[in-house]
PDB file of C-alpha atoms in Angstrom:
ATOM      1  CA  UNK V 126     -11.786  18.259  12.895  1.00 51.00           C
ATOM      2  CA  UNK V 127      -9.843  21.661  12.965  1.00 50.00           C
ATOM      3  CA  UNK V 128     -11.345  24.135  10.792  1.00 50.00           C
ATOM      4  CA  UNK V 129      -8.128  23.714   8.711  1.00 70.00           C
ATOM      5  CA  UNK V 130      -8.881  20.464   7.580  1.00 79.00           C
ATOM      6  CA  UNK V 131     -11.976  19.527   5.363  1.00 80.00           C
ATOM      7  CA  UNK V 132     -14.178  16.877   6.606  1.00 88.00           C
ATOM      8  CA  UNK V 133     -12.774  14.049   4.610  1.00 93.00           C
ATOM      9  CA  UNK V 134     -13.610   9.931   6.009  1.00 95.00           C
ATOM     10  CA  UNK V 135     -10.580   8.498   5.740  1.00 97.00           C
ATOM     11  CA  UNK V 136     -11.444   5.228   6.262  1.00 98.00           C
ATOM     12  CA  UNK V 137     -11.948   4.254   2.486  1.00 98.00           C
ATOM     13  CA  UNK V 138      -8.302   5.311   2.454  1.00 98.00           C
ATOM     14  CA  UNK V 139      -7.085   2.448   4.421  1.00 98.00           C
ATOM     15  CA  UNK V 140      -4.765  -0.777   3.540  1.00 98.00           C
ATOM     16  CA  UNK V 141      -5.531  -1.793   7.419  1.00 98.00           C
ATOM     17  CA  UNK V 142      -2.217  -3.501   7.383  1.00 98.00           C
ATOM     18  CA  UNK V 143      -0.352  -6.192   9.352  1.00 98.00           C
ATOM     19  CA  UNK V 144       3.078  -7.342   8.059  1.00 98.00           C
ATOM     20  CA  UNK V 145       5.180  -7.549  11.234  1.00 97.00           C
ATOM     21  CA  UNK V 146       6.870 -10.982  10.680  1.00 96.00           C
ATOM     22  CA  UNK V 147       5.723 -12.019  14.553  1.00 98.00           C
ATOM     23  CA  UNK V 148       1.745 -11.601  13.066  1.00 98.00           C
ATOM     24  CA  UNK V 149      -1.158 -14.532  14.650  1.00 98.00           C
ATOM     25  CA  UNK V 150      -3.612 -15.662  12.930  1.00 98.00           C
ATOM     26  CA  UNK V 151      -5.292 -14.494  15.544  1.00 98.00           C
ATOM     27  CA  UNK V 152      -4.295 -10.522  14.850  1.00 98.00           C
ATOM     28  CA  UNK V 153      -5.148 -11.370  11.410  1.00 98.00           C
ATOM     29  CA  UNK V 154      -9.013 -12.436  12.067  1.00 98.00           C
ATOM     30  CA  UNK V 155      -9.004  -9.015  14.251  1.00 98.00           C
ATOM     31  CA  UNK V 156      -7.779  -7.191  11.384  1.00 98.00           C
ATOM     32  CA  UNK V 157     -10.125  -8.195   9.061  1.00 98.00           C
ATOM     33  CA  UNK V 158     -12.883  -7.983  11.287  1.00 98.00           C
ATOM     34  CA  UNK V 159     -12.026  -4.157  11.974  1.00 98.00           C
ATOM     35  CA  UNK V 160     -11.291  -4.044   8.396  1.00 98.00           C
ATOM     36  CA  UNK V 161     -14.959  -5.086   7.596  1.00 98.00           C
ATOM     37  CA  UNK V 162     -16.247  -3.161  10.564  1.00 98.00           C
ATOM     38  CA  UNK V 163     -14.644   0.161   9.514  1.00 98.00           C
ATOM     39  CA  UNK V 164     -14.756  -0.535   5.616  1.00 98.00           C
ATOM     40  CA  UNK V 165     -11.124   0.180   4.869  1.00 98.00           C
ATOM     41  CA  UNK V 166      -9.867  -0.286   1.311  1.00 98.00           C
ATOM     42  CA  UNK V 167      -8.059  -3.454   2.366  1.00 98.00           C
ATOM     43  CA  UNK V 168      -6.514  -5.624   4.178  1.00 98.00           C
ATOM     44  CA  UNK V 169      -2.600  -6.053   3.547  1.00 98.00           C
ATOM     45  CA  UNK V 170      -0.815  -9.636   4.967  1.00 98.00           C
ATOM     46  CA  UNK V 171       2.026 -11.298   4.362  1.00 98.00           C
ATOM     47  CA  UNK V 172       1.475 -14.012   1.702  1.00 98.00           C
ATOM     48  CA  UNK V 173       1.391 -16.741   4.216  1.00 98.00           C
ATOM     49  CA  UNK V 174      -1.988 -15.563   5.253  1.00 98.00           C
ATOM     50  CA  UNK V 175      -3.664 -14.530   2.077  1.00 98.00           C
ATOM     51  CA  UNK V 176      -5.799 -17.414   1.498  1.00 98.00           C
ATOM     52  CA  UNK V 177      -7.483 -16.947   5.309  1.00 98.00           C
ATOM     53  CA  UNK V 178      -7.759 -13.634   4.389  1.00 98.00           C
ATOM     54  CA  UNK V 179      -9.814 -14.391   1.621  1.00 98.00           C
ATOM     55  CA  UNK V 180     -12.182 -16.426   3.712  1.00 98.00           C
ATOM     56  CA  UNK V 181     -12.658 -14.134   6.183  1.00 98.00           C
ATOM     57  CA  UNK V 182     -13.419 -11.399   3.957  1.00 98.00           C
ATOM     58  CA  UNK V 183     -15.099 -13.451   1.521  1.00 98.00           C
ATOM     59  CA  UNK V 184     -18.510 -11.275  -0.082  1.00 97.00           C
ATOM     60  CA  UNK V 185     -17.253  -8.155   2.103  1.00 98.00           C
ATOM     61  CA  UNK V 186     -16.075  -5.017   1.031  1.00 97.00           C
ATOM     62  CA  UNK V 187     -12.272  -4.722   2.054  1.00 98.00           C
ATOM     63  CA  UNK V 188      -9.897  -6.274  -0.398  1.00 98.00           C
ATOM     64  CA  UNK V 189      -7.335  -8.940   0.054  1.00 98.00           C
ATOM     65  CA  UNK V 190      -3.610  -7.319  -0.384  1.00 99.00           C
ATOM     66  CA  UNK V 191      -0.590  -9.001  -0.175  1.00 99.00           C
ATOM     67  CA  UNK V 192       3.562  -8.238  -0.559  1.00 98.00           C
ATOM     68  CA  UNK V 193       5.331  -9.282  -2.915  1.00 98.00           C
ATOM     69  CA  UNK V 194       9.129  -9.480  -2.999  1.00 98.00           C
ATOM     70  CA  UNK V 195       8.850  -8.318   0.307  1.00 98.00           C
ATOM     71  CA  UNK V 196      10.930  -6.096   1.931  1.00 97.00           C
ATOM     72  CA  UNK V 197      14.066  -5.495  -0.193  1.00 98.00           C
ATOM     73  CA  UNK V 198      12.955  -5.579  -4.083  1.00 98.00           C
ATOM     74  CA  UNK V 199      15.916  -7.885  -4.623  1.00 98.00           C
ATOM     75  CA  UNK V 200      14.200 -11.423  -5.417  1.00 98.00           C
ATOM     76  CA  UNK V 201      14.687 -12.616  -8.947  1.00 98.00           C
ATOM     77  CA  UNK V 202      11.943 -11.710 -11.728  1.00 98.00           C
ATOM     78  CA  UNK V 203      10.628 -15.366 -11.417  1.00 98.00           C
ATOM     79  CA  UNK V 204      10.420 -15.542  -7.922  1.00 98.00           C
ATOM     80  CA  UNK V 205       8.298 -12.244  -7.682  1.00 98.00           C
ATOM     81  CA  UNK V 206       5.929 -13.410 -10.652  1.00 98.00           C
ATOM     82  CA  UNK V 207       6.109 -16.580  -8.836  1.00 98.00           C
ATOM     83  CA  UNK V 208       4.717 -15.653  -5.278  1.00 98.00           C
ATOM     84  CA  UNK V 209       2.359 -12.952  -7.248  1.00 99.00           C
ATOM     85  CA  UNK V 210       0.803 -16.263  -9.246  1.00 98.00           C
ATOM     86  CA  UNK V 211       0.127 -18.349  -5.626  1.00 98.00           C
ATOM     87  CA  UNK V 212      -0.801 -14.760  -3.889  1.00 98.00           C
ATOM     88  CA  UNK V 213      -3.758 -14.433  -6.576  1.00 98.00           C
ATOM     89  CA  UNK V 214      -4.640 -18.642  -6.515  1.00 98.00           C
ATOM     90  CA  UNK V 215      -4.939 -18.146  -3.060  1.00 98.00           C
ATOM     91  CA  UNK V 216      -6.926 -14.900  -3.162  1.00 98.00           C
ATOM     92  CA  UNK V 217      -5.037 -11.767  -3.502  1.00 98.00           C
ATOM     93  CA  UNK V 218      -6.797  -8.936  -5.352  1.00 98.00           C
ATOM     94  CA  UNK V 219      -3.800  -6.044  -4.554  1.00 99.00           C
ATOM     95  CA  UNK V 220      -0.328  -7.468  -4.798  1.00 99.00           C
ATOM     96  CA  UNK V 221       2.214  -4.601  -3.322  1.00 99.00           C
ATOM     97  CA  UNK V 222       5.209  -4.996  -5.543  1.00 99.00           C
ATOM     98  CA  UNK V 223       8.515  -4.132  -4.380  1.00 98.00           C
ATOM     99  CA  UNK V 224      10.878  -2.651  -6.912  1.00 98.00           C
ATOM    100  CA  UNK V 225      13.984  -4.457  -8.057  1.00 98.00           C
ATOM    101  CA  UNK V 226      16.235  -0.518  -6.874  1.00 98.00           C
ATOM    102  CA  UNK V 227      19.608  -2.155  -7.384  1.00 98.00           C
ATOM    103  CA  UNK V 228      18.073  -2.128 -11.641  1.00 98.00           C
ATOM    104  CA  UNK V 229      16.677   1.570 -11.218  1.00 98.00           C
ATOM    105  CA  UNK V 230      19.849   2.680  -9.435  1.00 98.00           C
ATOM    106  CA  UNK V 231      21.939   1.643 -12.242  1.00 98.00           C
ATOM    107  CA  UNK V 232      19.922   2.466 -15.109  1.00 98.00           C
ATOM    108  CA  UNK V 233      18.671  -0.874 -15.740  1.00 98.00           C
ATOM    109  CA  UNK V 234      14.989   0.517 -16.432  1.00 98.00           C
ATOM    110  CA  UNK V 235      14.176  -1.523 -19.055  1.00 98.00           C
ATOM    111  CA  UNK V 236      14.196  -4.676 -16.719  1.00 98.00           C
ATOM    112  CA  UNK V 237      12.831  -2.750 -13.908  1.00 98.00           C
ATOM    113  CA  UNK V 238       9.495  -1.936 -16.576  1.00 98.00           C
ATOM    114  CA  UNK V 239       9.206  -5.897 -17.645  1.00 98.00           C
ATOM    115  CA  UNK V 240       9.460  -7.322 -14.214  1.00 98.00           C
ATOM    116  CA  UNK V 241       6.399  -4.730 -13.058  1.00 98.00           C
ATOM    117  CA  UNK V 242       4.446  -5.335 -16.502  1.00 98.00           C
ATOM    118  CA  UNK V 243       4.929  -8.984 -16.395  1.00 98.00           C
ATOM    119  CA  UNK V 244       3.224  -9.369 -12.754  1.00 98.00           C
ATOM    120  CA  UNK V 245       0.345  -7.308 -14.402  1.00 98.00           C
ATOM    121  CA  UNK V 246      -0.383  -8.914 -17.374  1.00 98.00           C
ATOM    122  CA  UNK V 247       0.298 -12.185 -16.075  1.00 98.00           C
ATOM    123  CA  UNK V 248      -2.144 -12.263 -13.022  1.00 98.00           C
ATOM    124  CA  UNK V 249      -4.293  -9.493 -14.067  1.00 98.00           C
ATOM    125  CA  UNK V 250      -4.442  -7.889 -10.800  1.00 98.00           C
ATOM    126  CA  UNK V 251      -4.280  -4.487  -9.100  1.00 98.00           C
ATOM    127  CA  UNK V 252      -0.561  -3.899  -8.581  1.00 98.00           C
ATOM    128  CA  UNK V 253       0.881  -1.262  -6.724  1.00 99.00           C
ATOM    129  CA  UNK V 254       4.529  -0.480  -7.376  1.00 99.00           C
ATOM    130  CA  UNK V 255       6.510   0.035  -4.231  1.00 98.00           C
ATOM    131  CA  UNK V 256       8.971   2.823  -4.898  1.00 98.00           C
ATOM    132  CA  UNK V 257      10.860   2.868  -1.913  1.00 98.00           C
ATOM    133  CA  UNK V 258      11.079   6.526  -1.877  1.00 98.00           C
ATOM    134  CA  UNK V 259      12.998   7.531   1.238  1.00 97.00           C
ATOM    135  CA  UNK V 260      15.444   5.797  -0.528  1.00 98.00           C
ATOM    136  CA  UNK V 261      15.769   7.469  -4.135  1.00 98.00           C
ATOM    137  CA  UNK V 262      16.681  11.111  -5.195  1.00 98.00           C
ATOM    138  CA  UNK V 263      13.646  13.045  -6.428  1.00 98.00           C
ATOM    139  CA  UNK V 264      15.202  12.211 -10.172  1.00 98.00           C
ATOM    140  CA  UNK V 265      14.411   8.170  -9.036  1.00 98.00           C
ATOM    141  CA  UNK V 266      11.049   8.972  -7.971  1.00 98.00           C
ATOM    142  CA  UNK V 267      10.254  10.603 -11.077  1.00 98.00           C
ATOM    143  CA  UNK V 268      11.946   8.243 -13.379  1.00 98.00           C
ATOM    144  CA  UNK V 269      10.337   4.828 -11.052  1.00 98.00           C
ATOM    145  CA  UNK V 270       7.236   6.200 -11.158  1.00 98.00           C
ATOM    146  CA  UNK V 271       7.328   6.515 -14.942  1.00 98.00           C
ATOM    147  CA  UNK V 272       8.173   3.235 -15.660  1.00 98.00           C
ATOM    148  CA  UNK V 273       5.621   1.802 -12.941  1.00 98.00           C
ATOM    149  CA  UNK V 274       2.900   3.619 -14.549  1.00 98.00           C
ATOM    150  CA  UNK V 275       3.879   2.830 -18.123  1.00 98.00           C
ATOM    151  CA  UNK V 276       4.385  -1.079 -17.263  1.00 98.00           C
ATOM    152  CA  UNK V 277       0.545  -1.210 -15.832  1.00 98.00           C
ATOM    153  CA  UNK V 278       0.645  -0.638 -12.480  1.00 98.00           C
ATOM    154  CA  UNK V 279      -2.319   0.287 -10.506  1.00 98.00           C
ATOM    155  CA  UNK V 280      -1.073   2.801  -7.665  1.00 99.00           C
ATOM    156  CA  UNK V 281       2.850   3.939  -6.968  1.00 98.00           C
ATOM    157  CA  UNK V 282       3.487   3.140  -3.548  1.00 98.00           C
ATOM    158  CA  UNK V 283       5.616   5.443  -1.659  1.00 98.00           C
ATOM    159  CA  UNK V 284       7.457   2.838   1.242  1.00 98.00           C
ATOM    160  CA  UNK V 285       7.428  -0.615   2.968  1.00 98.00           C
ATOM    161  CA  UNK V 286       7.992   1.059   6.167  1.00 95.00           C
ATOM    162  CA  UNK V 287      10.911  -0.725   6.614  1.00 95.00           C
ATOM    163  CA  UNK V 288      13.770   2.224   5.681  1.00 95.00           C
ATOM    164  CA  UNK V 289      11.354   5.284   6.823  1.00 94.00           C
ATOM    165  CA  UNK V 290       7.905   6.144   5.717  1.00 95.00           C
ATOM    166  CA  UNK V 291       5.813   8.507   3.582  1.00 97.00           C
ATOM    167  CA  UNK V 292       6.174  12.341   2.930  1.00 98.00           C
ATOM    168  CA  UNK V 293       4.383  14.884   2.363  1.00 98.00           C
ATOM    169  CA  UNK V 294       7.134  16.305  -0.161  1.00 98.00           C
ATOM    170  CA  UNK V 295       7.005  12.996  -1.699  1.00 98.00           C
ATOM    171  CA  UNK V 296       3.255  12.490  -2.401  1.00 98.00           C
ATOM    172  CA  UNK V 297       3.718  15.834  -3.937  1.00 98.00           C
ATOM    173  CA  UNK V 298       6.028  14.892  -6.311  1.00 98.00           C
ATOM    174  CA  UNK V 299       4.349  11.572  -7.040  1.00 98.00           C
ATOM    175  CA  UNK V 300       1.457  13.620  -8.476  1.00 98.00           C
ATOM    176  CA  UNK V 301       3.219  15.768 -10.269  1.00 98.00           C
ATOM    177  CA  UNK V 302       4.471  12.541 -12.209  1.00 98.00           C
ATOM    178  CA  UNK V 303       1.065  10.301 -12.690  1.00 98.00           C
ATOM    179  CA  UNK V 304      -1.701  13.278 -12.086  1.00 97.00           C
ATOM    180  CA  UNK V 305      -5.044  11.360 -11.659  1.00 95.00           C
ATOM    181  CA  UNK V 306      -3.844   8.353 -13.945  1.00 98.00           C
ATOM    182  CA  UNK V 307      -2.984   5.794 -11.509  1.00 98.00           C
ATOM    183  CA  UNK V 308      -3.191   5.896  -7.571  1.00 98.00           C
ATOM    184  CA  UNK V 309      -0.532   6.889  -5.138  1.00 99.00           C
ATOM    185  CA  UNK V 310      -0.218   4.997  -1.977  1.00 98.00           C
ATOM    186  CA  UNK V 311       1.182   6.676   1.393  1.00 98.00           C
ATOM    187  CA  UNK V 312       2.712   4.228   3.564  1.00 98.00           C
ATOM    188  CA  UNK V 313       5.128   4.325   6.250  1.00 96.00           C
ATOM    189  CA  UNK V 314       5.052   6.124   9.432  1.00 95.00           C
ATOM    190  CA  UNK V 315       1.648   7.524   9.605  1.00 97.00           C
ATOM    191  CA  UNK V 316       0.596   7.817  13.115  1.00 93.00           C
ATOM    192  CA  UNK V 317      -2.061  10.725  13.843  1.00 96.00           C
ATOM    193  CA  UNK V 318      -5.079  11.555  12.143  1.00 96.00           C
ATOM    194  CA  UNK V 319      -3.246  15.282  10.845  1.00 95.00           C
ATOM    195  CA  UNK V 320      -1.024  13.215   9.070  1.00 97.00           C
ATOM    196  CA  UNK V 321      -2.892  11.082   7.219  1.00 97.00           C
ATOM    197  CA  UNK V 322      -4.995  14.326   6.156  1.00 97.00           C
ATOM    198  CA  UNK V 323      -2.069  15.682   4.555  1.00 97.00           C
ATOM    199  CA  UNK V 324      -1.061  12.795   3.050  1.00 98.00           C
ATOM    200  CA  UNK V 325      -4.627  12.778   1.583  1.00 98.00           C
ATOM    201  CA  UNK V 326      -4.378  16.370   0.513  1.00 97.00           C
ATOM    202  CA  UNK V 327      -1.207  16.092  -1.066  1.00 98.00           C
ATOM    203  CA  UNK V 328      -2.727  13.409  -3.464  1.00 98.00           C
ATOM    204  CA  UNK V 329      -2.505  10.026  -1.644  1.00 98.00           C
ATOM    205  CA  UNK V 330      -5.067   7.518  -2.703  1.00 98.00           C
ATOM    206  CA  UNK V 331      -4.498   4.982  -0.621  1.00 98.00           C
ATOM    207  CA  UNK V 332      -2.600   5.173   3.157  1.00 98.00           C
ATOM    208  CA  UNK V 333      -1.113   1.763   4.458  1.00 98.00           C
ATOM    209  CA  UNK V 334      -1.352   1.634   8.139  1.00 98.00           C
ATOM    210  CA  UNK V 335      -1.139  -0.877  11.005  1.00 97.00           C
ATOM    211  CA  UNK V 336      -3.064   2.262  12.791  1.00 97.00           C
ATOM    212  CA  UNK V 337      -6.027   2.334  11.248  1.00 97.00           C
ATOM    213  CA  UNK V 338      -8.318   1.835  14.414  1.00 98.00           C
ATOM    214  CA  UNK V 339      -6.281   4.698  16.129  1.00 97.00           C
ATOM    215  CA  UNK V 340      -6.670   7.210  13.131  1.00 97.00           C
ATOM    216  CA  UNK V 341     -10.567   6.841  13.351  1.00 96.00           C
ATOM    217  CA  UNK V 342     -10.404   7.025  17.199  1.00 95.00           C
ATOM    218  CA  UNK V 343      -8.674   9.707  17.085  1.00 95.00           C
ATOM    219  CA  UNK V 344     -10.682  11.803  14.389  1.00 91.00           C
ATOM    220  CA  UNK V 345     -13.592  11.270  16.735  1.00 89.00           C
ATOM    221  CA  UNK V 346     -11.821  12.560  19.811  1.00 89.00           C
ATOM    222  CA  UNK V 347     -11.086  15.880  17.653  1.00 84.00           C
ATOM    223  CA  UNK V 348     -14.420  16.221  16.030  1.00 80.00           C
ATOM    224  CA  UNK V 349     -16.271  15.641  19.701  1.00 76.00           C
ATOM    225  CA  UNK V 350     -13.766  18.314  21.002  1.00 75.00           C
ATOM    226  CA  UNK V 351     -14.096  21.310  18.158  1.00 67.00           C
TER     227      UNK V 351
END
């Protein structure tokens, strides 16, 4: 790598993820074989495929993530607890928990904390609170990220990818709020290698990518060429 950038592996960074609504089971074997191959945190799926997940990947290192209330936030409390129950019957260990941001945008915190907390305490599970950042003013963040940590959540997640991505600024500001308490997840838009370094230098924990494979690939190419 450049001299500018410490030699960090960044594959025990990755959510190797594939939610594109078009996804094969096919693309989802390949997944968690690269997953395995590469030892990435995780593999992330749409619920649907969470239980094959979990046989593929059964006794191997990456964990089984899943979506939950998946893109928008906007699913009622019992629907999200709900799909978080069958994601962990059928063999979810991460459930990625989108935010209810109609409730946070209008001051509603308190239900915003018991929806998060009662998906944790219920299935016992490593949530990560999806924030949708790009989204909220900095005063959101701060205040969403609060109430995520407070109601049990594992990791704040930054984006679903679906209304932009992940920030530099952002995982800034993110640590600021939870320090080393909880994780931070970076997801959204990360396509090169430099990217995903600064993501990881900011703070992030975790980086949710479809473009895992390409990250490593292209760390190599640099590393080969310095």
């Amino acid at each position: 790598m450049a001299a500018d950038y410490p030699d960090i592996d960044i594959a025990p960074f990755i959510d190797h993820t594939l939610l594109i609504p078009t996804a094969t089971p096919e693309q989802v074997e390949q997944w968690c074989e690269q997953a395995d191959r590469f030892r990435f945190a995780a593999v992330c799926v749409n619920p649907t495929y969470v239980k094959r997940v979990a046989e593929l990947l059964h006794n191997r290192k990456p964990k089984v993530c899943t979506v939950i209330g998946f893109p928008t936030g906007a699913t009622t409390s019992a629907t999200k607890l709900y799909e978080a129950q069958e994601a962990v019957e059928n063999g979810a260990t991460e459930l990625d928990v989108v935010i209810n941001l109609g409730w946070l945008k209008i001051g509603n915190t308190e239900a915003v904390h018991r929806e998060i907390a009662e998906i944790c305490e219920e299935t016992g599970q490593s949530v990560k609170a999806i924030l949708e950042t790009t989204l909220l003013t900095d005063a959101e963040k701060r205040l969403a990220a609060e109430i995520c940590m407070d109601a049990g959540a594992a990791f704040v997640k930054t984006s679903t990818g679906w209304n932009g991505g992940a920030t530099v600024a952002d995982i800034r500001l993110l640590k600021e709020v939870v320090r080393d308490r909880i994780g931070i997840k970076a997801s959204g838009g990360i396509r090169n290698v430099h990217q995903a370094l600064d993501l990881i230098l900011a703070g992030a924990t975790r980086l949710g990518t479809s473009r895992g494979v390409n990250l490593l690939e292209e760390r190599d190419t640099l590393e080969k060429s310095d």
